[in-house]
Coordinates of C-alpha atoms in Angstrom, one line a residue:
Chain A
M457 CA 7.3 -12.6 22.8
R458 CA 5.6 -9.1 22.9
E459 CA 2.7 -8.2 25.2
E460 CA 0.4 -7.2 22.4
A461 CA 0.4 -6.1 18.8
T462 CA -2.4 -4.3 16.8
A463 CA -3.2 -4.2 13.1
F464 CA -5.6 -2.1 11.1
V465 CA -7.2 -3.7 7.9
P466 CA -9.4 -1.6 5.8
G467 CA -12.9 -2.8 4.9
H468 CA -13.4 -3.9 1.3
I469 CA -16.5 -3.5 -1.0
T470 CA -16.4 -5.7 -3.9
G471 CA -18.1 -4.2 -7.0
F472 CA -18.1 -7.3 -9.2
F473 CA -16.4 -10.6 -9.3
S474 CA -16.0 -14.0 -10.7
A475 CA -15.4 -17.1 -8.5
H476 CA -12.5 -19.3 -9.2
P477 CA -12.6 -22.3 -6.9
D478 CA -9.7 -24.7 -6.7
D479 CA -8.8 -27.7 -4.3
D480 CA -5.8 -25.7 -3.2
P481 CA -7.0 -22.8 -1.3
T482 CA -3.9 -20.7 -2.2
K483 CA -4.9 -21.1 -5.9
A484 CA -8.6 -20.6 -5.2
G485 CA -10.0 -16.9 -5.2
S486 CA -11.9 -14.5 -7.4
R487 CA -11.3 -11.9 -10.2
G488 CA -13.0 -8.5 -9.7
A489 CA -12.6 -5.1 -8.5
G490 CA -13.6 -3.1 -5.2
L491 CA -12.8 -0.3 -3.0
T492 CA -10.8 -0.7 0.2
L493 CA -12.2 1.8 2.9
T494 CA -10.9 4.0 5.6
D495 CA -13.6 2.3 7.7
G496 CA -12.0 -1.0 8.7
V497 CA -11.3 -3.4 11.3
T498 CA -8.6 -3.1 14.3
V499 CA -7.4 -6.3 15.6
T500 CA -5.4 -6.6 18.8
V501 CA -3.6 -9.8 19.6
R502 CA -2.2 -10.8 23.1
P503 CA -0.9 -14.2 24.2
T504 CA -3.3 -16.1 26.4
V505 CA -2.4 -16.1 30.0
T506 CA -2.0 -20.0 30.0
E507 CA -1.6 -22.4 27.3
A508 CA -4.6 -24.1 28.6
S509 CA -6.9 -21.1 28.5
G510 CA -7.0 -21.5 24.6
T511 CA -7.8 -18.9 21.9
E512 CA -10.4 -16.4 22.6
I513 CA -11.9 -14.1 20.1
L514 CA -13.9 -11.0 21.4
L515 CA -15.9 -8.5 19.4
E516 CA -15.9 -5.0 20.9
D517 CA -19.4 -3.8 21.4
S518 CA -19.6 -0.9 19.2
D519 CA -21.8 1.3 21.7
T520 CA -19.1 0.9 24.4
A521 CA -16.4 1.6 22.0
D522 CA -18.0 4.9 21.0
D523 CA -18.6 5.7 24.7
A524 CA -15.0 5.1 25.4
D525 CA -13.9 7.2 22.4
E526 CA -16.1 10.1 23.4
G527 CA -16.0 10.2 27.2
D528 CA -12.3 9.0 27.4
T529 CA -13.5 6.7 30.3
G530 CA -10.7 4.3 29.8
D531 CA -10.5 0.8 28.6
D532 CA -12.6 -0.6 31.5
D533 CA -15.9 0.5 30.1
R534 CA -15.3 -1.4 26.9
Q535 CA -17.5 -4.6 26.6
F536 CA -16.6 -7.5 24.5
T537 CA -18.8 -10.3 23.2
P538 CA -17.1 -13.7 22.6
V539 CA -17.5 -14.7 18.9
S540 CA -16.6 -17.6 16.7
V541 CA -14.7 -16.6 13.5
E542 CA -13.6 -19.5 11.7
P543 CA -10.8 -17.8 9.5
V544 CA -9.4 -16.2 12.6
E545 CA -9.1 -19.6 14.4
T546 CA -7.6 -21.2 11.5
V547 CA -4.9 -18.4 11.0
L548 CA -4.0 -18.9 14.7
E549 CA -3.7 -22.8 14.3
T550 CA -1.6 -22.2 11.3
L551 CA 0.8 -20.0 13.2
A552 CA 0.6 -22.7 16.1
V553 CA -0.3 -20.1 18.7
S554 CA -3.3 -19.5 21.3
A555 CA -4.2 -15.9 21.6
R556 CA -6.6 -13.5 22.9
V557 CA -8.0 -11.6 19.8
E558 CA -9.9 -8.3 20.4
V559 CA -11.7 -7.0 17.2
E560 CA -13.0 -3.5 16.9
T561 CA -15.1 -2.2 14.0
D562 CA -17.7 0.3 12.9
L563 CA -18.5 -1.8 10.0
P564 CA -21.5 -3.9 10.1
L565 CA -20.9 -7.6 9.9
G566 CA -22.0 -10.0 7.3
A567 CA -23.1 -7.0 5.1
G568 CA -20.3 -7.1 2.3
F569 CA -17.4 -5.2 3.8
G570 CA -14.9 -8.1 4.0
T571 CA -14.9 -8.1 7.8
S572 CA -14.1 -11.7 8.1
G573 CA -11.2 -11.5 5.8
A574 CA -9.9 -8.3 7.7
M575 CA -10.2 -10.1 11.1
A576 CA -8.1 -13.1 9.6
L577 CA -5.5 -10.8 8.0
G578 CA -5.2 -8.4 11.1
T579 CA -4.9 -11.6 13.1
A580 CA -2.1 -12.9 11.0
L581 CA -0.1 -9.6 11.0
A582 CA -0.5 -8.9 14.8
A583 CA 0.1 -12.6 15.9
N584 CA 3.3 -12.8 13.7
H585 CA 4.6 -9.8 15.5
V586 CA 3.5 -10.8 19.1
F587 CA 4.8 -14.3 18.7
D588 CA 7.9 -13.3 16.6
R589 CA 7.0 -15.9 14.0
K590 CA 9.3 -14.1 11.4
L591 CA 7.0 -14.6 8.4
S592 CA 6.9 -12.4 5.5
E593 CA 4.0 -10.2 4.3
N594 CA 3.1 -12.4 1.4
E595 CA 3.3 -15.4 3.7
L596 CA 0.8 -13.8 6.2
V597 CA -1.5 -12.8 3.4
T598 CA -1.4 -16.4 2.1
I599 CA -2.4 -17.7 5.6
A600 CA -5.1 -15.3 5.9
H601 CA -6.4 -15.8 2.2
G602 CA -6.3 -19.5 2.6
A603 CA -8.1 -19.5 6.0
E604 CA -10.9 -17.2 4.4
V605 CA -11.2 -19.5 1.4
Q606 CA -11.4 -22.8 3.5
A607 CA -14.1 -21.2 5.7
G608 CA -16.2 -20.2 2.7
T609 CA -16.5 -16.6 3.8
G610 CA -14.8 -15.0 0.9
L611 CA -12.6 -15.4 -2.2
G612 CA -10.8 -12.0 -2.8
D613 CA -11.2 -9.7 0.1
V614 CA -7.7 -10.5 1.9
V615 CA -5.6 -9.9 -1.0
A616 CA -7.4 -6.7 -1.8
Q617 CA -7.1 -5.5 1.8
A618 CA -3.4 -6.3 1.8
R619 CA -2.9 -4.0 -1.3
G620 CA -5.3 -1.1 -0.3
G621 CA -6.7 1.6 -2.8
I622 CA -8.9 0.5 -5.4
P623 CA -7.6 -3.0 -6.3
I624 CA -8.4 -4.8 -9.5
R625 CA -7.9 -8.5 -9.0
L626 CA -6.8 -9.7 -12.5
E627 CA -5.8 -13.2 -11.5
P628 CA -7.2 -15.2 -8.5
G629 CA -5.4 -16.6 -5.5
A630 CA -2.7 -15.9 -2.9
P631 CA 0.3 -13.8 -3.7
A632 CA 2.2 -16.6 -5.3
Y633 CA -0.6 -17.0 -7.9
N634 CA -2.5 -13.7 -8.3
L635 CA -2.0 -10.7 -10.1
L636 CA -3.3 -7.3 -9.1
D637 CA -3.5 -3.9 -10.4
A638 CA -5.5 -0.9 -9.3
I639 CA -7.4 2.1 -10.3
P640 CA -5.2 5.2 -9.5
A641 CA -7.9 7.4 -7.8
R642 CA -9.4 8.3 -4.4
A643 CA -13.1 8.9 -3.6
R644 CA -15.3 9.8 -0.8
V645 CA -17.7 6.8 -0.3
E646 CA -21.2 6.7 1.5
Y647 CA -22.8 3.6 2.3
V648 CA -26.1 2.2 3.8
S649 CA -26.6 -1.5 4.9
F650 CA -30.0 -3.0 5.1
G651 CA -28.9 -6.2 6.8
D652 CA -27.5 -9.6 6.3
L653 CA -26.8 -11.6 3.2
S654 CA -25.0 -14.8 3.7
T655 CA -21.8 -15.1 1.7
P656 CA -21.5 -18.9 2.0
D657 CA -25.1 -19.4 0.7
V658 CA -24.4 -17.4 -2.5
L659 CA -21.0 -18.8 -3.2
S660 CA -22.1 -22.4 -2.8
G661 CA -24.9 -21.8 -5.3
D662 CA -24.6 -21.8 -9.2
T663 CA -22.0 -19.3 -9.9
D664 CA -21.8 -19.7 -13.7
R665 CA -24.2 -16.7 -14.5
L666 CA -22.4 -14.6 -12.0
S667 CA -19.0 -15.4 -13.0
Q668 CA -20.0 -14.6 -16.6
A669 CA -21.1 -11.3 -15.7
G670 CA -18.0 -10.7 -13.6
K671 CA -15.8 -11.4 -16.6
Q672 CA -17.7 -8.8 -18.7
A673 CA -17.4 -6.2 -16.0
L674 CA -13.6 -6.9 -15.5
S675 CA -13.0 -6.3 -19.3
R676 CA -14.6 -3.0 -19.0
V677 CA -12.6 -1.9 -16.0
V678 CA -9.3 -3.1 -17.5
E679 CA -10.1 -1.2 -20.6
E680 CA -10.7 1.9 -18.6
P681 CA -9.4 1.9 -15.2
T682 CA -11.5 4.8 -13.7
L683 CA -14.0 5.3 -10.9
A684 CA -16.7 6.0 -13.5
S685 CA -16.3 2.7 -15.4
F686 CA -15.9 0.8 -12.1
I687 CA -19.3 2.0 -10.8
F688 CA -20.9 1.3 -14.3
A689 CA -19.4 -2.0 -14.5
S690 CA -20.5 -2.9 -10.9
R691 CA -24.1 -1.9 -11.4
G692 CA -24.2 -3.8 -14.6
F693 CA -22.9 -7.0 -12.8
A694 CA -25.4 -6.6 -10.0
R695 CA -28.2 -6.6 -12.4
E696 CA -27.0 -9.3 -14.7
A697 CA -26.0 -11.7 -11.8
E698 CA -29.5 -11.2 -10.4
L699 CA -28.1 -10.4 -6.9
L700 CA -30.1 -7.1 -6.3
T701 CA -32.1 -7.1 -3.3
P702 CA -35.3 -5.1 -3.1
D703 CA -33.8 -2.5 -0.6
V704 CA -30.7 -2.1 -2.7
L705 CA -32.6 -1.7 -5.9
E706 CA -34.8 0.9 -4.4
A707 CA -31.8 2.9 -3.1
L708 CA -30.1 2.5 -6.5
E709 CA -33.2 4.1 -8.2
D710 CA -33.2 6.8 -5.6
V711 CA -29.5 7.7 -6.2
A712 CA -29.9 7.6 -10.0
A713 CA -33.0 10.0 -9.7
T714 CA -30.7 12.6 -8.2
G715 CA -28.0 12.0 -10.7
G716 CA -25.5 10.1 -8.3
Q717 CA -23.5 7.0 -8.9
A718 CA -24.2 3.9 -6.6
S719 CA -24.0 0.1 -6.8
M720 CA -24.4 -2.9 -4.5
A721 CA -21.6 -4.2 -2.1
M722 CA -20.9 -7.9 -3.1
L723 CA -22.0 -9.8 -1.3
G724 CA -24.1 -7.8 1.1
N725 CA -27.5 -6.2 1.5
T726 CA -25.7 -2.9 1.3
V727 CA -25.7 0.0 -1.3
F728 CA -22.5 2.3 -1.7
A729 CA -22.1 5.5 -3.6
F730 CA -19.4 7.9 -4.6
G731 CA -19.4 11.5 -3.3
T732 CA -22.7 12.4 -1.8
G733 CA -24.7 10.1 -3.9
L734 CA -26.7 8.6 -1.0
S735 CA -27.1 11.7 1.2
D736 CA -28.3 13.7 -1.9
A737 CA -31.0 11.1 -2.4
G738 CA -32.2 11.6 1.2
Y739 CA -30.5 8.7 2.9
D740 CA -28.5 8.9 6.2
P741 CA -25.3 7.0 5.1
S742 CA -22.1 6.2 6.9
V743 CA -19.4 8.2 5.2
C744 CA -15.7 7.2 4.6
G745 CA -13.2 7.3 1.9
T746 CA -11.1 4.8 -0.1
H747 CA -8.0 3.8 1.9
P748 CA -4.8 4.6 0.3
A749 CA -2.9 1.8 2.1
G750 CA -3.3 -1.8 2.6
A751 CA -3.3 -3.6 6.0
M752 CA -0.8 -2.3 8.5
L753 CA 0.6 -2.8 12.0
E754 CA -0.1 0.0 14.2
Chain B
M1311 CA -8.8 18.1 -18.0
R1312 CA -8.4 19.1 -14.3
E1313 CA -6.7 22.3 -13.1
E1314 CA -4.1 20.3 -11.0
A1315 CA -3.3 17.1 -9.1
T1316 CA -1.0 16.3 -6.3
A1317 CA 0.8 13.1 -5.5
F1318 CA 2.9 12.0 -2.5
V1319 CA 5.5 9.4 -3.0
P1320 CA 7.6 8.1 0.0
G1321 CA 11.3 8.3 0.0
H1322 CA 13.0 4.9 -0.4
I1323 CA 16.4 3.9 1.2
T1324 CA 17.8 0.7 -0.4
G1325 CA 19.7 -1.3 2.1
F1326 CA 21.2 -3.7 -0.5
F1327 CA 20.5 -4.7 -3.9
S1328 CA 21.8 -6.6 -7.1
A1329 CA 21.7 -5.0 -10.5
H1330 CA 19.8 -6.7 -13.3
P1331 CA 20.5 -4.8 -16.6
D1332 CA 18.2 -5.6 -19.6
D1333 CA 17.6 -4.0 -22.9
D1334 CA 13.8 -3.9 -22.1
P1335 CA 13.6 -1.1 -19.4
T1336 CA 10.4 -2.8 -18.1
K1337 CA 12.4 -6.0 -17.5
A1338 CA 15.7 -4.3 -16.1
G1339 CA 15.7 -3.5 -12.5
S1340 CA 17.2 -4.7 -9.2
R1341 CA 16.7 -7.3 -6.4
G1342 CA 17.1 -6.2 -2.9
A1343 CA 15.3 -4.7 0.0
G1344 CA 14.7 -1.1 1.6
L1345 CA 12.6 1.2 3.7
T1346 CA 10.0 3.4 2.3
L1347 CA 9.7 6.7 4.4
T1348 CA 7.2 9.1 5.7
D1349 CA 9.7 11.7 4.5
G1350 CA 9.0 11.9 0.7
V1351 CA 8.3 13.9 -2.4
T1352 CA 5.1 15.8 -3.1
V1353 CA 4.6 16.4 -6.8
T1354 CA 1.9 18.9 -8.3
V1355 CA 1.2 18.8 -12.0
R1356 CA -0.7 21.5 -13.9
P1357 CA -1.4 21.9 -17.5
T1358 CA 0.9 24.4 -19.2
V1359 CA -0.7 27.7 -20.0
T1360 CA -0.1 27.2 -23.8
E1361 CA 1.0 24.2 -25.7
A1362 CA 4.1 26.4 -26.7
S1363 CA 5.2 27.1 -23.2
G1364 CA 6.4 23.5 -22.8
T1365 CA 7.2 21.4 -19.8
E1366 CA 8.7 23.2 -16.7
I1367 CA 10.0 21.3 -13.7
L1368 CA 10.3 23.4 -10.6
L1369 CA 11.8 22.6 -7.2
E1370 CA 10.5 24.4 -4.3
D1371 CA 13.2 25.9 -2.3
S1372 CA 13.0 24.1 1.0
D1373 CA 13.7 27.3 3.1
T1374 CA 10.8 29.1 1.5
A1375 CA 8.7 25.9 1.8
D1376 CA 9.4 26.0 5.5
D1377 CA 8.6 29.7 5.9
A1378 CA 5.3 29.2 4.2
D1379 CA 4.6 26.4 6.5
E1380 CA 5.5 28.2 9.7
G1381 CA 4.3 31.7 8.8
D1382 CA 1.3 30.7 6.8
T1383 CA 2.2 33.6 4.5
G1384 CA 0.7 32.1 1.4
D1385 CA 1.9 30.6 -1.8
D1386 CA 3.4 33.8 -2.9
D1387 CA 6.4 33.4 -0.8
R1388 CA 7.5 30.0 -2.0
Q1389 CA 10.3 30.1 -4.3
F1390 CA 11.1 27.6 -7.2
T1391 CA 14.1 26.7 -9.0
P1392 CA 13.9 25.4 -12.5
V1393 CA 15.5 21.9 -12.7
S1394 CA 16.0 19.2 -15.2
V1395 CA 15.0 15.9 -14.2
E1396 CA 15.2 13.3 -17.0
P1397 CA 12.9 10.6 -15.8
V1398 CA 10.1 13.3 -15.3
E1399 CA 10.5 14.7 -18.8
T1400 CA 10.4 11.1 -20.0
V1401 CA 7.2 10.3 -18.1
L1402 CA 5.5 13.4 -19.6
E1403 CA 6.6 12.6 -23.0
T1404 CA 5.3 9.0 -22.7
L1405 CA 1.9 10.5 -21.5
A1406 CA 2.1 12.9 -24.4
V1407 CA 1.5 16.0 -22.3
S1408 CA 3.3 19.4 -21.3
A1409 CA 2.9 20.3 -17.9
R1410 CA 4.2 22.5 -15.1
V1411 CA 5.5 20.2 -12.5
E1412 CA 6.3 21.4 -8.9
V1413 CA 8.3 19.2 -6.6
E1414 CA 8.6 19.6 -2.8
T1415 CA 10.6 17.6 -0.6
D1416 CA 12.6 17.8 2.6
L1417 CA 14.8 15.0 1.6
P1418 CA 18.4 15.7 0.3
L1419 CA 18.7 15.1 -3.5
G1420 CA 21.3 12.6 -4.8
A1421 CA 21.8 11.1 -1.5
G1422 CA 20.2 7.7 -1.7
F1423 CA 16.5 8.5 -1.0
G1424 CA 15.2 7.7 -4.4
T1425 CA 14.0 11.2 -5.1
S1426 CA 14.3 11.0 -8.9
G1427 CA 12.3 7.8 -8.9
A1428 CA 9.7 9.6 -6.6
M1429 CA 9.5 12.6 -8.9
A1430 CA 8.9 10.3 -12.0
L1431 CA 6.2 8.2 -10.2
G1432 CA 4.4 11.3 -8.6
T1433 CA 4.4 13.0 -11.9
A1434 CA 3.0 9.9 -13.6
L1435 CA 0.1 9.6 -11.0
A1436 CA -0.6 13.3 -11.0
A1437 CA -0.4 13.8 -14.7
N1438 CA -2.7 10.7 -15.4
H1439 CA -5.3 12.3 -13.2
V1440 CA -5.0 15.9 -14.6
F1441 CA -5.0 14.9 -18.2
D1442 CA -7.5 12.2 -17.7
R1443 CA -5.2 9.5 -19.5
K1444 CA -7.1 6.6 -17.8
L1445 CA -4.1 4.4 -17.2
S1446 CA -4.0 1.8 -14.5
E1447 CA -1.7 2.0 -11.4
N1448 CA 0.6 -0.7 -12.8
E1449 CA 0.9 1.1 -16.3
L1450 CA 1.7 4.3 -14.4
V1451 CA 4.4 2.4 -12.3
T1452 CA 5.8 0.8 -15.4
I1453 CA 6.2 4.2 -17.1
A1454 CA 7.9 5.7 -14.2
H1455 CA 10.2 2.7 -13.7
G1456 CA 11.2 2.6 -17.2
A1457 CA 11.9 6.3 -17.3
E1458 CA 14.3 5.8 -14.4
V1459 CA 16.0 2.9 -15.7
Q1460 CA 16.5 4.7 -19.2
A1461 CA 17.9 7.8 -17.3
G1462 CA 20.2 5.5 -15.4
T1463 CA 19.1 7.2 -12.1
G1464 CA 17.9 4.0 -10.4
L1465 CA 16.7 0.5 -10.9
G1466 CA 14.5 -0.4 -8.0
D1467 CA 13.1 2.7 -6.2
V1468 CA 9.9 3.2 -8.3
V1469 CA 8.5 -0.2 -7.7
A1470 CA 9.4 -0.1 -4.0
Q1471 CA 7.8 3.4 -3.7
A1472 CA 4.7 2.1 -5.4
R1473 CA 4.3 -0.6 -2.8
G1474 CA 5.2 1.3 0.4
G1475 CA 6.3 -0.4 3.7
I1476 CA 9.5 -2.3 3.8
P1477 CA 9.5 -3.9 0.3
I1478 CA 11.6 -6.9 -0.5
R1479 CA 12.4 -7.0 -4.4
L1480 CA 12.5 -10.7 -5.3
E1481 CA 12.4 -10.4 -8.9
P1482 CA 13.4 -7.1 -10.9
G1483 CA 11.5 -5.1 -13.2
A1484 CA 8.2 -3.3 -13.8
P1485 CA 4.9 -5.0 -12.4
A1486 CA 4.5 -7.2 -15.3
Y1487 CA 7.7 -8.9 -14.4
N1488 CA 8.6 -8.3 -11.0
L1489 CA 7.8 -10.0 -7.7
L1490 CA 7.7 -8.2 -4.5
D1491 CA 7.2 -9.2 -0.9
A1492 CA 7.7 -7.2 2.3
I1493 CA 8.8 -7.3 5.9
P1494 CA 5.7 -6.8 8.1
A1495 CA 7.0 -4.2 10.5
R1496 CA 7.1 -0.6 11.1
A1497 CA 10.1 1.5 12.5
R1498 CA 11.3 4.9 13.5
V1499 CA 14.0 5.9 11.2
E1500 CA 16.8 8.5 11.7
Y1501 CA 19.1 9.6 8.9
V1502 CA 22.1 11.8 8.3
S1503 CA 23.4 12.8 4.9
F1504 CA 27.0 13.7 4.2
G1505 CA 26.5 14.9 0.6
D1506 CA 26.4 13.5 -2.9
L1507 CA 27.3 10.2 -4.3
S1508 CA 26.4 9.8 -8.0
T1509 CA 24.2 6.8 -8.7
P1510 CA 24.9 6.6 -12.6
D1511 CA 28.7 6.5 -11.8
V1512 CA 28.3 3.5 -9.5
L1513 CA 25.7 1.7 -11.7
S1514 CA 27.9 2.1 -14.9
G1515 CA 31.0 0.6 -13.2
D1516 CA 31.7 -3.0 -12.5
T1517 CA 28.7 -4.4 -10.6
D1518 CA 29.8 -8.1 -10.2
R1519 CA 31.1 -7.8 -6.7
L1520 CA 28.1 -5.6 -5.7
S1521 CA 25.7 -8.1 -7.2
Q1522 CA 27.1 -11.1 -5.5
A1523 CA 27.0 -9.4 -2.3
G1524 CA 23.4 -8.3 -2.9
K1525 CA 22.3 -12.0 -3.6
Q1526 CA 23.8 -13.0 -0.3
A1527 CA 22.0 -10.3 1.6
L1528 CA 18.8 -11.2 -0.1
S1529 CA 18.9 -14.8 0.9
R1530 CA 19.3 -13.7 4.5
V1531 CA 16.3 -11.5 4.4
V1532 CA 14.1 -14.0 2.6
E1533 CA 15.0 -16.6 5.2
E1534 CA 14.1 -14.3 8.0
P1535 CA 12.1 -11.1 7.0
T1536 CA 12.6 -9.0 10.1
L1537 CA 14.1 -5.5 10.7
A1538 CA 17.0 -7.3 12.6
S1539 CA 18.1 -9.3 9.7
F1540 CA 17.5 -6.5 7.1
I1541 CA 19.8 -4.1 9.1
F1542 CA 22.4 -6.8 9.6
A1543 CA 22.3 -8.0 5.7
S1544 CA 22.5 -4.2 4.7
R1545 CA 25.6 -3.7 6.7
G1546 CA 27.2 -6.8 5.3
F1547 CA 26.4 -5.8 1.9
A1548 CA 27.8 -2.2 2.3
R1549 CA 31.1 -3.7 3.5
E1550 CA 31.3 -6.5 1.0
A1551 CA 30.5 -4.4 -2.0
E1552 CA 33.2 -1.9 -0.8
L1553 CA 30.7 1.0 -1.1
L1554 CA 31.3 2.4 2.5
T1555 CA 32.4 6.1 2.5
P1556 CA 34.7 7.4 5.2
D1557 CA 31.9 9.6 6.7
V1558 CA 29.5 6.7 6.7
L1559 CA 32.0 4.2 8.1
E1560 CA 32.7 6.6 11.0
A1561 CA 28.9 7.0 11.7
L1562 CA 28.5 3.3 11.6
E1563 CA 31.1 2.7 14.1
D1564 CA 29.7 5.5 16.3
V1565 CA 26.3 4.0 16.3
A1566 CA 27.7 0.4 17.0
A1567 CA 29.6 1.8 19.9
T1568 CA 26.4 2.8 21.6
G1569 CA 24.7 -0.4 20.8
G1570 CA 22.5 0.9 17.9
Q1571 CA 21.7 -0.5 14.5
A1572 CA 22.6 1.5 11.4
S1573 CA 23.7 1.1 7.8
M1574 CA 24.3 3.1 4.5
A1575 CA 21.6 4.2 2.1
M1576 CA 22.4 2.7 -1.4
L1577 CA 23.4 4.6 -3.3
G1578 CA 24.2 7.8 -1.2
N1579 CA 26.6 9.2 1.2
T1580 CA 24.0 8.7 3.9
V1581 CA 23.7 6.7 7.1
F1582 CA 20.4 5.5 8.5
A1583 CA 19.5 3.9 11.8
F1584 CA 16.4 2.3 13.5
G1585 CA 15.0 3.9 16.6
T1586 CA 17.3 6.5 18.3
G1587 CA 20.6 4.9 16.9
L1588 CA 22.1 8.2 15.5
S1589 CA 20.9 10.5 18.2
D1590 CA 22.0 8.1 20.8
A1591 CA 25.4 8.3 19.1
G1592 CA 25.6 12.2 19.3
Y1593 CA 24.5 12.9 15.7
D1594 CA 21.7 15.4 14.9
P1595 CA 19.6 13.2 12.4
S1596 CA 16.5 13.9 10.5
V1597 CA 13.7 11.7 12.0
C1598 CA 10.9 9.9 10.2
G1599 CA 9.2 6.5 10.0
T1600 CA 8.6 3.7 7.6
H1601 CA 5.7 4.6 5.3
P1602 CA 2.9 2.2 5.6
A1603 CA 1.5 2.9 2.0
G1604 CA 2.8 3.3 -1.4
A1605 CA 2.6 6.5 -3.6
M1606 CA -0.8 8.1 -3.6
L1607 CA -2.9 10.9 -5.1
E1608 CA -3.8 13.5 -2.5

């Protein structure tokens, strides 16, 4: 057993999707396309001190993380908040381990960046390494995907985050069933988040209209796998699936007025743009890029 | 049309493989496993000045590349040698473009690092971007894989280089047919190359014994997808397939004598080791690491 292992998982903004439920969580998933991001989630896994102490999931307070980075004041100043993240707990149970899991991210939670999927996948990669579980990459992705589907927190983030780049999810599910392609491009990405939008609420509602719009968007991007068609298809999807929030709608109009390209992160009260779309429109966005690689051990 | 585009493709050392020929180059390929490397090939594609000037492939002289890096004396000091690389020419013909292709690499050519596959894949990614061909990542990988298979220069490097990490090739062929997994690990890699070993000569000979040994090695790594089982299976493969050269055999014995783990790059007169295996044994190796990402535009 190793003392600890750390994995980085890119954030993932879904531009459009169609939901494909299935009783088998490894077959359930979504079709669609999105951007993996250089802003992501870092997960560190350590064995718990005693078996009895059980699993702990700790979210690093982002203010203390920033202080530690800037002032180089060491680990002691970092502050953690215990959190409950069902997919992470399921992953650890599947691997039959108890662990202390520390999560660091600059991404807002519950805002359409696939942070729950990232935590699940990062935990799977790091725990496999710490506890010498000898599972393959596809097996770990399958465990994290299944945990996320069972928790109802996402359908396609984990497989996209495992691939990296700008993944197109042609067929849903875990690696044994899915089919992925990608848009061969890189981009600067700006985003602004206006707060929560609950994924479970939307996914448990009527998804027929949404899935119909998702299929149309996917056809467009398959026909022309470019950044331009991706953002066009994503905007069309957000409109047709009637998911636009007032904040996002206003931002999209502002970006369009200055000639930029933006859309809504699915599912979050978040707008993202390529290049300088949001800053040109007077917003103060977070800035990152598409991430060329999938999830990785550090 | 853009002025230029640059792609980086990791080198790829195959530890073991079995050959799977097919009349359809998108179905032909190999099963096996290998390491993608942070040492790789950088390919820059520009449109040719006139249609009539045709395609040129230029290999940067590595000494002048080093001088330019160290002395910051600018591009003018770089020297290029015109080369003929059949898979690169095939890729450009498939995309129906003429281009000036500049290739830079620190890796030795013809020594088991998948440089021809890397040149083909890098050309496909960069040319698609420059000439706005609007193909997907899988389509570009398929074109590069097919070009490599048709040239007889490799069977599995391109799909491994597109994935990155430590890929396991469970089923052969281009993305529409193949099945990949990976060992979820990272490693420091040392290597020493003793000169040429021609891939076409070996692949056109009797591959039955080789493929039988490759299947056994794959079973072992699928059962336990770890670095330890990979290097063990690779060494067994090199021995059973009777591919060990005298130089490589001597280096393997030297590394084993100091407790290190090494094997032979397939197909090259090259030995590679994890950690400090070769330097501990008194060699002066090149040092790199496994590459966490697949081929990418820069």
